[in-house]
Structure formats: structure tokens, C-alpha cells
PDB file of C-alpha atoms in Angstrom:
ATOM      1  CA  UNK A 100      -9.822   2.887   8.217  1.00 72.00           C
ATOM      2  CA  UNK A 101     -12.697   0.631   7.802  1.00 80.00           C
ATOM      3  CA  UNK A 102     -14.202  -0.942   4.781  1.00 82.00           C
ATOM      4  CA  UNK A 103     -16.003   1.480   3.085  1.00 87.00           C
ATOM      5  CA  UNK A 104     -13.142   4.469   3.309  1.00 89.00           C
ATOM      6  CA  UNK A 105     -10.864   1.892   1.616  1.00 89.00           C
ATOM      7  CA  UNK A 106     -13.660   1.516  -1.035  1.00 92.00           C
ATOM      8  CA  UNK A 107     -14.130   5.047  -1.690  1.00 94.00           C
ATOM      9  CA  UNK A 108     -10.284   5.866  -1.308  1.00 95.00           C
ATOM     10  CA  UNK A 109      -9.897   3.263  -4.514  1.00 96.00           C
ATOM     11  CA  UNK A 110     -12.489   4.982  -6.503  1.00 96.00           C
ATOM     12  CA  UNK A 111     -10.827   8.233  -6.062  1.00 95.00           C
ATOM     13  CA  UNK A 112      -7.359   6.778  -6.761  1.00 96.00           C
ATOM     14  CA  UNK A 113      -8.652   5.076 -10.019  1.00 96.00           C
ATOM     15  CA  UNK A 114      -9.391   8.576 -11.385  1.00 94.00           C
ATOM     16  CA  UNK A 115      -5.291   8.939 -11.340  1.00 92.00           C
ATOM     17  CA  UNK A 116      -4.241   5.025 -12.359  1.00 95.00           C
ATOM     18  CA  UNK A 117      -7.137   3.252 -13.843  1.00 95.00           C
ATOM     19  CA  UNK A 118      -4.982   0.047 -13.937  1.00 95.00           C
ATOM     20  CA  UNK A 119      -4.746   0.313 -10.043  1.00 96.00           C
ATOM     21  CA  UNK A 120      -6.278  -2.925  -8.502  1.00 95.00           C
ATOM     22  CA  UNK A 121      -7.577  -2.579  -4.919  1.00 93.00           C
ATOM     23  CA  UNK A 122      -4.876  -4.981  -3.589  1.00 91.00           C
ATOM     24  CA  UNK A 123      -2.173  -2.815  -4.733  1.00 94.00           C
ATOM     25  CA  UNK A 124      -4.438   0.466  -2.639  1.00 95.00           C
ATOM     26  CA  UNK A 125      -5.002  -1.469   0.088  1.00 92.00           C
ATOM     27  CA  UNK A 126      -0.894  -2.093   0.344  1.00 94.00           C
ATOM     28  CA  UNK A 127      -0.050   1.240   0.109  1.00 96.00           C
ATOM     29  CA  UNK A 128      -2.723   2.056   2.789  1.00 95.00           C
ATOM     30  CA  UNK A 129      -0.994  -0.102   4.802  1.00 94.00           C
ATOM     31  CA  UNK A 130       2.536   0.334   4.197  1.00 96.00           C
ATOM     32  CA  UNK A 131       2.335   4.040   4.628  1.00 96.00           C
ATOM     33  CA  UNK A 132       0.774   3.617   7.897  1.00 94.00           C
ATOM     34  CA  UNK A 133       3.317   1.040   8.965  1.00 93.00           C
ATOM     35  CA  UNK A 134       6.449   2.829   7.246  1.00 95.00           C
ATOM     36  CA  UNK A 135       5.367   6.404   7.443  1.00 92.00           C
ATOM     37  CA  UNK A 136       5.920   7.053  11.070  1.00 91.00           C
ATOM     38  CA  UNK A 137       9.383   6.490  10.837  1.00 89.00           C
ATOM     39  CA  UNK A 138       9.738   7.998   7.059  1.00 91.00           C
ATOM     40  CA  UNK A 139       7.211  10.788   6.708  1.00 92.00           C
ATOM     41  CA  UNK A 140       7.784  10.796   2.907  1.00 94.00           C
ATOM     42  CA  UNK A 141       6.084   7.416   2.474  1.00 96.00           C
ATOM     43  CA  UNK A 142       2.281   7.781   2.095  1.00 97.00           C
ATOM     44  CA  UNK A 143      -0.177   6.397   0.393  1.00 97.00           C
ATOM     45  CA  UNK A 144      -0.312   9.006  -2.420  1.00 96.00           C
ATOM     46  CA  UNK A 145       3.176   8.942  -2.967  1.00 97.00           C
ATOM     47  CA  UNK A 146       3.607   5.397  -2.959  1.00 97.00           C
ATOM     48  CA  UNK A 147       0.110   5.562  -5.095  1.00 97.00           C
ATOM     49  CA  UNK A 148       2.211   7.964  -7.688  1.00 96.00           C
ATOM     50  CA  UNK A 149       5.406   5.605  -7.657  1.00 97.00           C
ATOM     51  CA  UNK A 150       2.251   2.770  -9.218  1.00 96.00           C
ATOM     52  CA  UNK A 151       0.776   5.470 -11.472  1.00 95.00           C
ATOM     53  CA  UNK A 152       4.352   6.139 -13.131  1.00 95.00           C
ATOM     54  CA  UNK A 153       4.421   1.871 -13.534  1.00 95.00           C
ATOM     55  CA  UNK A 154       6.818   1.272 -10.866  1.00 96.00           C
ATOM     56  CA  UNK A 155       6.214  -1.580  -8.526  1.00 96.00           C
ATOM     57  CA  UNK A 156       5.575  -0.950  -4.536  1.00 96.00           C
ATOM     58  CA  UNK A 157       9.010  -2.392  -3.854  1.00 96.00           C
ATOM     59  CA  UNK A 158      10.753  -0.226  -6.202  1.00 97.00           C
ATOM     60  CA  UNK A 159       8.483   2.439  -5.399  1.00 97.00           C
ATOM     61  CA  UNK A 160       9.774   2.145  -1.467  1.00 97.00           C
ATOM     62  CA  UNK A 161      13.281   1.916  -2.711  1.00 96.00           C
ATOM     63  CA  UNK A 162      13.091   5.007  -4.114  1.00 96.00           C
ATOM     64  CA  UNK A 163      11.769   6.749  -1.003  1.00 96.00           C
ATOM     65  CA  UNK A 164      14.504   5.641   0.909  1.00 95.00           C
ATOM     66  CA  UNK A 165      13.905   2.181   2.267  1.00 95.00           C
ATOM     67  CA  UNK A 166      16.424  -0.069   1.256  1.00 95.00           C
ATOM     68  CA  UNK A 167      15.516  -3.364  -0.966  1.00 96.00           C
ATOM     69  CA  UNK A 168      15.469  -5.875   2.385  1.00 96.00           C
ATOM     70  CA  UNK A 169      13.274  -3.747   4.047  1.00 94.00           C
ATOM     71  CA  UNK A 170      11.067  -2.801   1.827  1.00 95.00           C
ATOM     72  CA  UNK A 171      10.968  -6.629   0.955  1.00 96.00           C
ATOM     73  CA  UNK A 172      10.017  -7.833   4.660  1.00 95.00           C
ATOM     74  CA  UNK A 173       7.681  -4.119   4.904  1.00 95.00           C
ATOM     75  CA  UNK A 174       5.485  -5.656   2.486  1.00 94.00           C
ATOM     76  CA  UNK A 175       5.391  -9.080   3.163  1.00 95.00           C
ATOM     77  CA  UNK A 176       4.236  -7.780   6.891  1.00 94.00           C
ATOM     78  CA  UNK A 177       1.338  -5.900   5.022  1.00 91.00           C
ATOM     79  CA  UNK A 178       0.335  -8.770   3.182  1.00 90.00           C
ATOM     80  CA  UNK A 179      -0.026 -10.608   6.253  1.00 90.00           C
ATOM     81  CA  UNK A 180      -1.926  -7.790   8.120  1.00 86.00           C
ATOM     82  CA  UNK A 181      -4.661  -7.940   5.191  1.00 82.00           C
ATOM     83  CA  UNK A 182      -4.564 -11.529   5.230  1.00 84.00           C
ATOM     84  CA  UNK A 183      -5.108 -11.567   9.001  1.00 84.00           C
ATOM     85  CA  UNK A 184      -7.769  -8.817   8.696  1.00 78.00           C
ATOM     86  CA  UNK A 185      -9.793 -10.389   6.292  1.00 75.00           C
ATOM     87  CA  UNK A 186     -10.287 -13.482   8.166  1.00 78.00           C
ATOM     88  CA  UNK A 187     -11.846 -11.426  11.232  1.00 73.00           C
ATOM     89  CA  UNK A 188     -14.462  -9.935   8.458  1.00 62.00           C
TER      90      UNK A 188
END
């Protein structure tokens, strides 16, 4: 997904949760593309509804099944993939 999908994913997801910030999309982008292969009910729009209902991503991966520690190290590991990501841009 390149730059400008990401941008126009966010404006679409704002519609739903204006208080969304693009960090938070870009997250759930990423977890559900690093989680959902192995857990095909994390994806972006349900992690995206867990946000909309005011839960955080952690909790919001909790209650899709991953436990706390791993949903603790799956989002550190996205946080490092947009880190690493935005330094090649």
C-alpha cells in the first residue's frame, strides 16, 4: 500500500471515527497485515471498529483473540516497521 492509498484509506475511515489520527490507521494497516494471516478476524476495519467504540489497539487485539504479550510485542513490531519505512521516504 503506498502513500496515497493510506491517505485516502484515512479519509474514508474518518467518516466512521473523526477522532481517528493517521498513526492509529496506519497501525491497524499494519497490524492486520502482519496478524491477519494467521488470525483472519483481525483487519483493519475491525481493529478500526475496536478504536471507533474507544478501545485502544491493544485491547482491541485482545479482544480478537491475541493474548496481552502478543499483542504487546505485535505492535511494537508495527511501530518499528513505520519507523523504518519512513526513513526510506
Amino acid at each position: 500500500m503506498n502513500a496515497n492509498d493510506l491517505r485516502a484509506g484515512y479519509q474514508t475511515a474518518l467518516v466512521a471515527n473523526p477522532n481517528l489520527t493517521f498513526g492509529q490507521y496506519v497501525a491497524a494497516t499494519r497490524l492486520a497485515q502482519n496478524l491477519g494471516g494467521r488470525n483472519p478476524g483481525i483487519t483493519r476495519a475491525a481493529i478500526l471498529n475496536g478504536l471507533a467504540n474507544g478501545e485502544s489497539i491493544g485491547r482491541t487485539l485482545q479482544d480478537l483473540g491475541v493474548s496481552k504479550a502478543d499483542a504487546k510485542a505485535a505492535i511494537k513490531r508495527a511501530d518499528l516497521q513505520a519507523k523504518q519505512s519512513k526513513r526510506r521516504s
